[in-house]
XYZ file of C-alpha atoms in Angstrom:
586
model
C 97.600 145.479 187.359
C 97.831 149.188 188.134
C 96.712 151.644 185.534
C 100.227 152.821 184.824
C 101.226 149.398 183.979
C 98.076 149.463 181.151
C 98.857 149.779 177.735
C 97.804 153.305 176.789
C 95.412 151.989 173.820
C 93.501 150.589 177.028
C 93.548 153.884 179.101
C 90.740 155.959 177.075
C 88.514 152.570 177.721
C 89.308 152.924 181.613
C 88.771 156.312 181.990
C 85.216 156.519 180.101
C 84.470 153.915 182.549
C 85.949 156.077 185.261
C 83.979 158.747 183.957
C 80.640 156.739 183.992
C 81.133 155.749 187.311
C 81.643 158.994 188.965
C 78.879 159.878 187.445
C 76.534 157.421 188.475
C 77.770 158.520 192.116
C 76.482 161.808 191.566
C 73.800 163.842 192.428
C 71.325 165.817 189.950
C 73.066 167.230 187.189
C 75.715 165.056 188.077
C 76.925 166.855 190.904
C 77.394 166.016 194.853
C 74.406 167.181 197.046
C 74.726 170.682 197.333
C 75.338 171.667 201.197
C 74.583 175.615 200.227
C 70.899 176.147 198.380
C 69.991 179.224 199.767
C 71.817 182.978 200.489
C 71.936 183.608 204.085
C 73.039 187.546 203.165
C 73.056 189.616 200.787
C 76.586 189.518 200.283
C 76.106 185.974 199.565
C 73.666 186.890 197.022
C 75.848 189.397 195.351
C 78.691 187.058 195.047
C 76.675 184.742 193.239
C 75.757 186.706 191.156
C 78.747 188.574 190.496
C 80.167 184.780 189.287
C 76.718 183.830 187.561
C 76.501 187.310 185.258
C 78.017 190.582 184.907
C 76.787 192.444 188.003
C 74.727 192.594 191.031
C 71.849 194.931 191.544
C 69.459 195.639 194.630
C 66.645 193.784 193.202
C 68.385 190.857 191.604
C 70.159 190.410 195.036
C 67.036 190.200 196.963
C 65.554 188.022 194.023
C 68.191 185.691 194.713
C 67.909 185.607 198.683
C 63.914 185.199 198.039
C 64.130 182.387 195.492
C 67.369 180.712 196.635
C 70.858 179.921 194.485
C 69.411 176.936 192.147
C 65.454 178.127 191.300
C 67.048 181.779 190.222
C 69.174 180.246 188.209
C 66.758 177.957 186.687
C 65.020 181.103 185.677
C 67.925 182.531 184.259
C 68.544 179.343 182.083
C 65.001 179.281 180.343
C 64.962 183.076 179.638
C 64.692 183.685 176.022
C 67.491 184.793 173.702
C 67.964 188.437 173.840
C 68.707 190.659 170.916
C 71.522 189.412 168.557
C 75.207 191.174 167.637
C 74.407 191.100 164.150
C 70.870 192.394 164.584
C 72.218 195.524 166.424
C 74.720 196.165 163.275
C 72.261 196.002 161.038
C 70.263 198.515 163.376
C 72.642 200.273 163.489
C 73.909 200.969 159.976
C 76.496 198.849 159.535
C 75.060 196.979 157.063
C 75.536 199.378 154.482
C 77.732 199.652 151.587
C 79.413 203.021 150.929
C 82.825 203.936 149.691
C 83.139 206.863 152.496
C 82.270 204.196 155.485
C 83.677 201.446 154.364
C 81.972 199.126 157.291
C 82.786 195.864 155.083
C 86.544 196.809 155.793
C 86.525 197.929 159.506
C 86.375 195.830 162.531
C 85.005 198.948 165.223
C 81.973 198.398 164.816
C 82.512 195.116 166.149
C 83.896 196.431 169.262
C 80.750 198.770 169.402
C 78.519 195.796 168.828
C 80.157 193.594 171.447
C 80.544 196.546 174.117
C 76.706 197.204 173.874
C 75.893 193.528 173.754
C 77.368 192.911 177.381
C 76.507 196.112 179.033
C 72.900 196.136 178.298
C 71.807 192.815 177.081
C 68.680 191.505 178.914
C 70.074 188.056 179.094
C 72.994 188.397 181.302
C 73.615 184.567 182.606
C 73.401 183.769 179.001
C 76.072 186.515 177.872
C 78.486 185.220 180.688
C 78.726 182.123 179.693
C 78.959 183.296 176.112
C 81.865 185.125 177.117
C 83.271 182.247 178.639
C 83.081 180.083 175.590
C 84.657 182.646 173.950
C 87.912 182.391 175.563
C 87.827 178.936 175.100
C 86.727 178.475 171.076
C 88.843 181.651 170.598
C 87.869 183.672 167.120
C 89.794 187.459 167.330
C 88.701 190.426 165.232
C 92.190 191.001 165.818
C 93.136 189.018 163.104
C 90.255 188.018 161.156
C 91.627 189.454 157.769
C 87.721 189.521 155.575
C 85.042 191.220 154.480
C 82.561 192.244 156.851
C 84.587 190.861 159.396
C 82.355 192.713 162.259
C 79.480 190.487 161.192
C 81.254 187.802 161.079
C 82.693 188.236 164.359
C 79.093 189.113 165.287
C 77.558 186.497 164.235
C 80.177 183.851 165.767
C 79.344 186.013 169.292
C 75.403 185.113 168.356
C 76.779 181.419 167.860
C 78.287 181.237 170.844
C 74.980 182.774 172.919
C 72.511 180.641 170.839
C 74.146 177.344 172.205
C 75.813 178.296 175.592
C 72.704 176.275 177.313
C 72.785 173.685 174.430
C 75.029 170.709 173.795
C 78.769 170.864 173.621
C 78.432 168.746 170.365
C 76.270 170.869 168.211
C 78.360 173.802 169.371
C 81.201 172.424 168.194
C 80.271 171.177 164.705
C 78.569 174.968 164.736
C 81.816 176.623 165.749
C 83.519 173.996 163.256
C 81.731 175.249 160.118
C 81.345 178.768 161.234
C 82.857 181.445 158.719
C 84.789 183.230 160.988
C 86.744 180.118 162.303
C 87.276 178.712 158.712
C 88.886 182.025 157.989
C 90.987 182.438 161.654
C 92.095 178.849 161.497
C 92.371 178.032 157.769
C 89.791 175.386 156.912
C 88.111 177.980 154.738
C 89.184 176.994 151.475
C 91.496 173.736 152.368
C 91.976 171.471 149.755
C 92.649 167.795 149.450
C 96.262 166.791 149.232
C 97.659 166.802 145.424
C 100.776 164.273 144.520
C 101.677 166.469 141.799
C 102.196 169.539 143.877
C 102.882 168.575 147.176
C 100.054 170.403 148.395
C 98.802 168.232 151.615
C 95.625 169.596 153.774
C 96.113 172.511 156.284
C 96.218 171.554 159.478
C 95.754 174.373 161.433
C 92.238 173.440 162.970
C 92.509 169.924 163.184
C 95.357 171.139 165.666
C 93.375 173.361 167.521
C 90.179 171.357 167.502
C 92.412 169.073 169.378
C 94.805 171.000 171.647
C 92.411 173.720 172.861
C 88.948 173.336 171.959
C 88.610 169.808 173.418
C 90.807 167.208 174.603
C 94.185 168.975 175.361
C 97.685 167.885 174.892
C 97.765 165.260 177.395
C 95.186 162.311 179.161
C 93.758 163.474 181.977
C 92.001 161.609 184.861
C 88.348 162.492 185.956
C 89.777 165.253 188.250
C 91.587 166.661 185.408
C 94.703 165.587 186.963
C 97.446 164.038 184.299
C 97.865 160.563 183.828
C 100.878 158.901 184.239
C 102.760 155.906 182.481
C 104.776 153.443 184.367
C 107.583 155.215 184.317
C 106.094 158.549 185.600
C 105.400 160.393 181.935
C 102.830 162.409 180.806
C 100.947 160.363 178.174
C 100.116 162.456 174.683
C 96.397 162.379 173.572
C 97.366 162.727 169.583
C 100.384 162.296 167.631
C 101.027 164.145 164.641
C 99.858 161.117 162.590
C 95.991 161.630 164.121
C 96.688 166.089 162.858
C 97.494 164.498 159.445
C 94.892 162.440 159.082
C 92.351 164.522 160.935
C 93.269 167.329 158.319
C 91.887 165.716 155.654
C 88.366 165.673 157.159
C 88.512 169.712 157.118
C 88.838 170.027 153.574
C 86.537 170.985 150.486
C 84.572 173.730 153.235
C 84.236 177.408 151.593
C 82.260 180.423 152.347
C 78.348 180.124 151.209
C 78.240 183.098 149.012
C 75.071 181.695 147.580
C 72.604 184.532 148.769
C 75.518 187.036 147.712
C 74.519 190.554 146.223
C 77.235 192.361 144.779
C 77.235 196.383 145.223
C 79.633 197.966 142.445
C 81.294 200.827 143.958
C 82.774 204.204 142.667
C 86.531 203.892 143.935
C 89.053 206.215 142.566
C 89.897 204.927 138.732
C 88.396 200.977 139.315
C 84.540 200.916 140.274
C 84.832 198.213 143.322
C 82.222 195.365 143.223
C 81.825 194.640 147.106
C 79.638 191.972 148.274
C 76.721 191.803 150.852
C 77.297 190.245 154.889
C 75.059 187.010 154.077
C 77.741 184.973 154.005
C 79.083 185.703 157.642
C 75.893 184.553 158.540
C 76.105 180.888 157.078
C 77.879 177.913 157.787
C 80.322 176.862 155.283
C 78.918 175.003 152.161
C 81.151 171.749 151.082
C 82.198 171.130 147.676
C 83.323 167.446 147.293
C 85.390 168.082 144.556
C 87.809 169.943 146.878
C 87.159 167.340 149.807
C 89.993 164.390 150.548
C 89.007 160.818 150.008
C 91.614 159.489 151.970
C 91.146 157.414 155.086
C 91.522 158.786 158.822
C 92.543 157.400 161.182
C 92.832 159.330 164.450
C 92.389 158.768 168.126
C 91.826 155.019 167.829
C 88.676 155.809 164.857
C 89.006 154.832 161.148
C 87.026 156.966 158.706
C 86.951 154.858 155.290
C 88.068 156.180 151.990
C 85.595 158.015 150.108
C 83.522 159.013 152.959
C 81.285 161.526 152.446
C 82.606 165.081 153.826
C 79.327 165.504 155.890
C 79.456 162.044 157.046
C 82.922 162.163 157.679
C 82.814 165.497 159.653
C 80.093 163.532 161.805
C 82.282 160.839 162.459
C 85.360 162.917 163.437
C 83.447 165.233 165.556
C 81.373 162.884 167.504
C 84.642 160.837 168.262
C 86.191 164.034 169.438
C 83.083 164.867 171.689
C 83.097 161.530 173.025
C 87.054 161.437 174.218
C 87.089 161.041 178.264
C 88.948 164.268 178.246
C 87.059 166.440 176.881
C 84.955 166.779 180.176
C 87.391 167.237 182.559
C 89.717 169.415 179.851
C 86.146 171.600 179.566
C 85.560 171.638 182.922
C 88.281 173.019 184.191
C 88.604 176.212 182.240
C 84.664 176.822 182.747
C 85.383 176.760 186.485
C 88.406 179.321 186.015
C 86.795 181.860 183.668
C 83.405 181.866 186.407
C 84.999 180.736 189.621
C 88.585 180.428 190.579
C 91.831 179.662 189.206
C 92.603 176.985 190.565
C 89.795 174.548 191.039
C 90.567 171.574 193.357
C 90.425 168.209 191.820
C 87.427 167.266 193.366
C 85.697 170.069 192.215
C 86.975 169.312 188.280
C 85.411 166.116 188.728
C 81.626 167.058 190.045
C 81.902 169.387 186.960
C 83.171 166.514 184.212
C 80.424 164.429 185.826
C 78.091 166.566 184.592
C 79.392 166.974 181.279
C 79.261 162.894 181.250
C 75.641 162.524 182.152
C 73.205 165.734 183.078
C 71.541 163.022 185.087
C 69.154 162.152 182.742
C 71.463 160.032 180.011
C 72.886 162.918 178.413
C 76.336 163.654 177.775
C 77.492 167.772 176.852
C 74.714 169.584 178.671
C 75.768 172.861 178.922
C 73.105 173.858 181.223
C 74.128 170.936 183.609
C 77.666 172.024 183.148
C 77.449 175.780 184.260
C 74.717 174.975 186.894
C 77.639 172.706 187.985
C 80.025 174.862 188.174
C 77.630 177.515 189.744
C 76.344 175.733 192.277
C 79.231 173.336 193.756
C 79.324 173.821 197.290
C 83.302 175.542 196.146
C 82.096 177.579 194.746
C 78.973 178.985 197.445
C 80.215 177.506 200.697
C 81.666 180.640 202.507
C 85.357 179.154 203.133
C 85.935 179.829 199.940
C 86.506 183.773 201.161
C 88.668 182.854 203.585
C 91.264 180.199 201.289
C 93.935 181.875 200.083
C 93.758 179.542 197.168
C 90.761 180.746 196.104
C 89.318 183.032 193.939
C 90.500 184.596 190.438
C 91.888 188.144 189.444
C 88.685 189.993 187.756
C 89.281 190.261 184.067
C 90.024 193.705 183.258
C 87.127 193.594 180.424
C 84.596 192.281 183.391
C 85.381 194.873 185.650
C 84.217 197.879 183.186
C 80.864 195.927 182.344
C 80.659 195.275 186.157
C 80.887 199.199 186.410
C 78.855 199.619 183.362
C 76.097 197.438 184.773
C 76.320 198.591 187.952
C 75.631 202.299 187.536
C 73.366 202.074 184.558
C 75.509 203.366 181.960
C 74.028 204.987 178.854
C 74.893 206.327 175.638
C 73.197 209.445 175.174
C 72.985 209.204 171.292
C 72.351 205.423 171.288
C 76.322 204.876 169.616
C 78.246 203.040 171.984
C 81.236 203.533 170.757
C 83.568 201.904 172.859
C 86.622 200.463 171.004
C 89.300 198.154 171.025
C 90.209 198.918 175.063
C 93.434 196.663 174.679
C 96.531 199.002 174.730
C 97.750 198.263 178.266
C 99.943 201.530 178.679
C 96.781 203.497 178.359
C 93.716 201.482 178.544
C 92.443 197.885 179.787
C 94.917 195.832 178.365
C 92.269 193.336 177.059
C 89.029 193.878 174.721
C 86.285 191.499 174.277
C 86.839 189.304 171.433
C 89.782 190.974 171.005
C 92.387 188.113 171.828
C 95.989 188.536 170.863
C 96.056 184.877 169.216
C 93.951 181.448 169.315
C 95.735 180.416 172.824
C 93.408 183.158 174.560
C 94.767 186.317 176.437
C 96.145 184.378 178.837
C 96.374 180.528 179.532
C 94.861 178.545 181.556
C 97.761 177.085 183.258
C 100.206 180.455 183.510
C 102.239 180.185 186.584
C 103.870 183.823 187.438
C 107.668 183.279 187.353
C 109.831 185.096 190.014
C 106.811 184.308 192.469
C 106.294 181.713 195.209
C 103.792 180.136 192.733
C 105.629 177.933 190.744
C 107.089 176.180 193.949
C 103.591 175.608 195.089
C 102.577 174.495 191.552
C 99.522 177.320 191.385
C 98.086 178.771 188.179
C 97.052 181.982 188.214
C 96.287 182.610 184.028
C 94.913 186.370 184.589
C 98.684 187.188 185.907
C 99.525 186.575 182.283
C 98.454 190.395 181.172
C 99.142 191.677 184.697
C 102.150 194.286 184.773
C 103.438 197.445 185.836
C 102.584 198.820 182.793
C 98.577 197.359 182.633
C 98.284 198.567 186.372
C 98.938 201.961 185.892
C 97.169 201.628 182.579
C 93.719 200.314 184.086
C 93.924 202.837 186.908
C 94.806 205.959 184.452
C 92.102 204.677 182.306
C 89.490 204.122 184.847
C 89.919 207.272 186.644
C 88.696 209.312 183.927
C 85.693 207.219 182.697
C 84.073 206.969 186.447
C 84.360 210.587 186.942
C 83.561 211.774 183.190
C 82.643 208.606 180.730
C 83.576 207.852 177.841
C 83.862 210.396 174.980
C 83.152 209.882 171.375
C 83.853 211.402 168.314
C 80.772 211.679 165.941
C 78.165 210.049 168.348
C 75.824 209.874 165.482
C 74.828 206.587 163.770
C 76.708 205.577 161.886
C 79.799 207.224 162.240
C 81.218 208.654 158.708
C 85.173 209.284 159.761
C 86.950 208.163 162.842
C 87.632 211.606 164.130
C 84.817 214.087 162.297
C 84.446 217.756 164.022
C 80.799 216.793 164.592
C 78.922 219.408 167.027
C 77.645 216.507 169.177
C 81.527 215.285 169.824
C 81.552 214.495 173.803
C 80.785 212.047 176.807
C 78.380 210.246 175.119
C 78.617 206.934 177.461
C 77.910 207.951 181.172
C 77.196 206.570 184.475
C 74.176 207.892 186.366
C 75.090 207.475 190.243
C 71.305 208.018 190.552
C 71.742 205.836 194.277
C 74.991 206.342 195.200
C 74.840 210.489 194.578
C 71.626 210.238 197.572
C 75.120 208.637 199.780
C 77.449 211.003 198.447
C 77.146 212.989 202.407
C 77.676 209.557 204.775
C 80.865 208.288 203.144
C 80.421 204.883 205.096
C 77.031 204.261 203.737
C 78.450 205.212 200.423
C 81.164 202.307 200.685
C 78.904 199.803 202.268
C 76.344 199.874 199.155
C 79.837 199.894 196.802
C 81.523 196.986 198.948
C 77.862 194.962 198.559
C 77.784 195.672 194.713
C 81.226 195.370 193.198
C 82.883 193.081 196.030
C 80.288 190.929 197.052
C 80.720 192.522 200.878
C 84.748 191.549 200.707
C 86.072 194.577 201.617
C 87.678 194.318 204.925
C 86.264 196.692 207.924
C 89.988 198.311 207.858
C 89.545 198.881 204.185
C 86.493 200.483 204.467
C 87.289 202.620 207.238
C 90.577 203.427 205.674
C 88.366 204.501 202.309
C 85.636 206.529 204.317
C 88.493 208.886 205.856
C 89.742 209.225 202.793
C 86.745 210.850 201.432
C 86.250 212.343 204.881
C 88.908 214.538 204.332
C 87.214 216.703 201.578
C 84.300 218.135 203.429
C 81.411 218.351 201.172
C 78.627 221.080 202.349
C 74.839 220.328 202.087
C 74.626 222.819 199.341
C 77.105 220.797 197.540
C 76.907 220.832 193.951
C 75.942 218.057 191.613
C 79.672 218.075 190.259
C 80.952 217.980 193.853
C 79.159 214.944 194.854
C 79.914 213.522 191.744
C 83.335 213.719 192.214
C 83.045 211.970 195.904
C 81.054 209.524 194.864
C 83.952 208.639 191.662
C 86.373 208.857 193.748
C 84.582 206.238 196.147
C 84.355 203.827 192.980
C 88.003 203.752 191.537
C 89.274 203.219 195.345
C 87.132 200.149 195.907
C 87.754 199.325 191.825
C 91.909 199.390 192.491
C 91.538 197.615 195.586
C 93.440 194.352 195.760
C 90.119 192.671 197.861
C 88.175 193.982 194.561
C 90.470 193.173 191.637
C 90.694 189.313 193.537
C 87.579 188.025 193.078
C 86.208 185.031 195.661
């Protein structure tokens, strides 16, 4: 019998046991031997790194040469928790309930709060993979319609962080009861179904749970490759039958408003009565009352009538977490958001091996996961610079941290105030936390039309926001905040009006160039730190030399002035930072 002549209730039992053997075949972590343990160069250090966190520095490269690819990262892994989103806030002022401000009713400062968490956080690994999950478990200020919605988003970010080296299963009943997600996908407040109305549970999240946060629309093989029925069709992992009765298992969760203080507020004619931010910061409490008794029945499980909610959500969500798909379906996207787009199967399956069994019994170790995906000989071995396959365009939100990072930005007055950077005409075209909708900015298998892609079947999801418009945007955009910053009205904290006449209005977030300034007179030694730093030593030699004449040709004196070298040594950045062997990323 050949597997496309199997019935499909038989094909999830097959593929766990695919699974489980692959696994077994593995190395540590469940992953082949790794050819490529140690950085010959610094370049190889740097691009390591530059797929690992944020950015690569002098000492962090060397760090990495010195200890090698796996012990750094080790360290990395067990580094504590740095400070949290919703600590900073609260730092910060945002906290605070006044009819001027208003924080309880803006979502900025949860652009400021996310901005300053991944340009200065002292846990960088840990923030990259945060950022990862978040494109995957996708909650959007843009969008998330409640009050204090910054701390809610805030606190999901801190979710997110807290469990990126945990287990896949806690972080999905966390994500599952989180306040923000009841709100962006409806299972705050859904109620059991009601003859007499009509009313039947939402069924919003028990879509999404499904279709992106875990299994995926169709069954996949270990290599994340689609299966296949006798006669050649994709096989569906749910029906709408399993999102009915899923649906029911979502209901009778509500915010916890149980530690709620209520501030009565002076507005206009009505006094206001406005609520604290405890409740962002609490997973949803269950009122049975509210909860369906129904049965479910859903991906080949039965939950009995009358189950518990608690129980019940247990029941669902370890069934989900166990579904042979989830690894590969997991896998995959982890190795696009850190690696490259288009991950061979192979390398899919070392990955979803890991997610089966860290080597050590357990299944959903996130640490074995990203080490995985880290460390895969695809991912370090240096053919991968050479494959034109390879790679991934650099996230337009990465690139600014990477510049951020890079050249020690500060904010003078401690505000960073950098906003909502997704209008493409005129800024980044993308903003942390800031997706358009629940499907991400872009997804993860976009194929370019009116390209040679689609012939050769390669997705490429960051060409999803890529246009004429978001080119010229980035490049407009970035030319002024190398050279100058970033300015900001009211730089004091916290800000009272969008756009006060404050006296300390100005660049408040700027770069300090304190190395590259000392290169600003040998314009080649000037690109060959930038090439090592940003591009992982990928600029070509005719690149290079074509960028060093460039700057060449404005002669700058010995008694140059501070502004004159700072203007060769921007102008050095945005040309290697609108370079197509920068913006690619192997």
């Amino acid at each position: 019998m050949t597997l496309t002549d199997t019935p499909p209730a038989e094909y999830l039992a097959i593929l766990s046991a695919s699974a489980l053997l692959l696994a077994c075949a593995s190395g540590p972590h469940g992953s082949v031997a790794h050819q490529h343990t140690t950085a010959q160069t610094p370049e190889h250090a740097a691009r390591f790194l530059l797929q690992a966190q944020f950015s690569a520095s002098d000492a962090e490269v060397a760090a990495v040469q010195s200890l090698g690819y796996g012990p750094w990262l080790e360290q990395q892994l067990a580094a504590p928790l740095g400070p949290t989103g919703c600590d900073w806030l609260n730092a910060h002022g945002y906290a605070e309930i006044d009819k001027d401000t208003r924080y309880f009713d803006h979502s900025y400062p949860g652009d400021y709060m996310i901005w300053n968490q991944l340009m200065t956080a002292p846990d960088p690994v840990r923030k990259r993979m945060a950022l990862a999950l978040s494109e995957f478990f996708v909650v959007s200020l843009t969008g998330l319609d409640i009050a204090w919605r910054s701390h809610a988003v805030a606190h999901y970010w801190d979710t997110l962080c807290g469990h990126a080296f945990g287990n896949y299963r806690a972080l999905l009943e966390a994500v599952t009861l989180h306040p923000a997600m009841g709100q962006y996908l409806n299972t705050r407040g859904n109620q059991k179904e009601n003859p007499a109305t009509g009313r039947l549970p939402d069924e919003n999240y028990a879509r999404e749970v499904l279709q992106l946060f875990s299994i995926g629309l169709y069954l996949l093989n270990p290599d994340g490759s689609e299966l296949r029925d006798a006669q050649g069709k994709r096989i569906e992992t749910y029906s709408q039958s399993d999102i009915s009765n899923l649906a029911r298992v979502f209901t009778g969760y509500d915010f916890d408003q149980s530690a709620n203080v209520v501030t009565e507020l002076a507005d206009g004619k009505r006094n206001r009565k406005v609520g604290n931010s405890a409740y962002t910061q609490r997973p949803m409490s269950f009122a049975s009352n509210r909860h369906s008794e129904l049965e479910v029945r859903f991906l080949g499980t039965t939950i009995p009538a009358k189950t518990v909610g608690p129980e019940a959500l247990k029941n669902a969500l370890d069934t989900i977490f166990n579904h042979p798909n989830v690894g590969p379906f997991f896998a995959r996207q982890m190795i696009q958001r850190l690696v490259t787009s288009y991950p061979s199967g192979s390398y899919v399956a070392r990955v979803a091996a890991a997610f089966a069994d860290n080597g050590r019994g357990v299944r959903g170790d996130l640490k074995a996961v990203f080490s995985a995906v880290l460390l895969d000989d695809e991912a370090r071995a240096p053919a991968g610079l050479t494959q034109p396959g390879s790679g991934k365009v650099r996230e337009p939100m990465l690139r600014l941290v990477q510049w951020g990072r890079t050249f020690g930005l500060t904010s003078a007055h401690g505000s960073w105030k950098i906003g909502d950077l997704s209008n493409p005409g005129r800024q980044l075209g993308q903003s942390p936390l800031r997706s358009p909708s629940v499907f991400n900015y872009f997804r993860p298998g976009y194929v370019p039309p009116s390209t040679s892609m689609p012939t050769i079947k390669v997705a490429v999801p960051e060409f999803q926001i890529v246009s004429e418009t978001s080119v010229a945007g980035y490049l407009n955009f970035m030319m002024g905040v190398i050279r100058r910053g970033i300015y900001v009205n009211d730089p004091d904290l916290p800000n009272n009006v969008a756009n006060s006449k404050s006296s300390k209005n100005g660049f408040d977030l700027q770069a300090r160039y304190e190395k590259e300034l000392a290169l600003a007179f040998s314009p080649p030694a000037l690109m060959g730190r930038l090439n090592l730093l940003l591009c992982a030593g990928q600029l070509s030699v005719s690149t290079m030399v074509t960028m060093s004449r460039a700057l060449e040709a404005t002669p700058l004196a010995v008694s140059a002035s501070l502004d004159s070298r700072l203007d060769r040594v921007a102008g050095a950045v945005l040309m290697v930072m609108a370079a197509a062997e920068y913006l690619v990323q192997k």
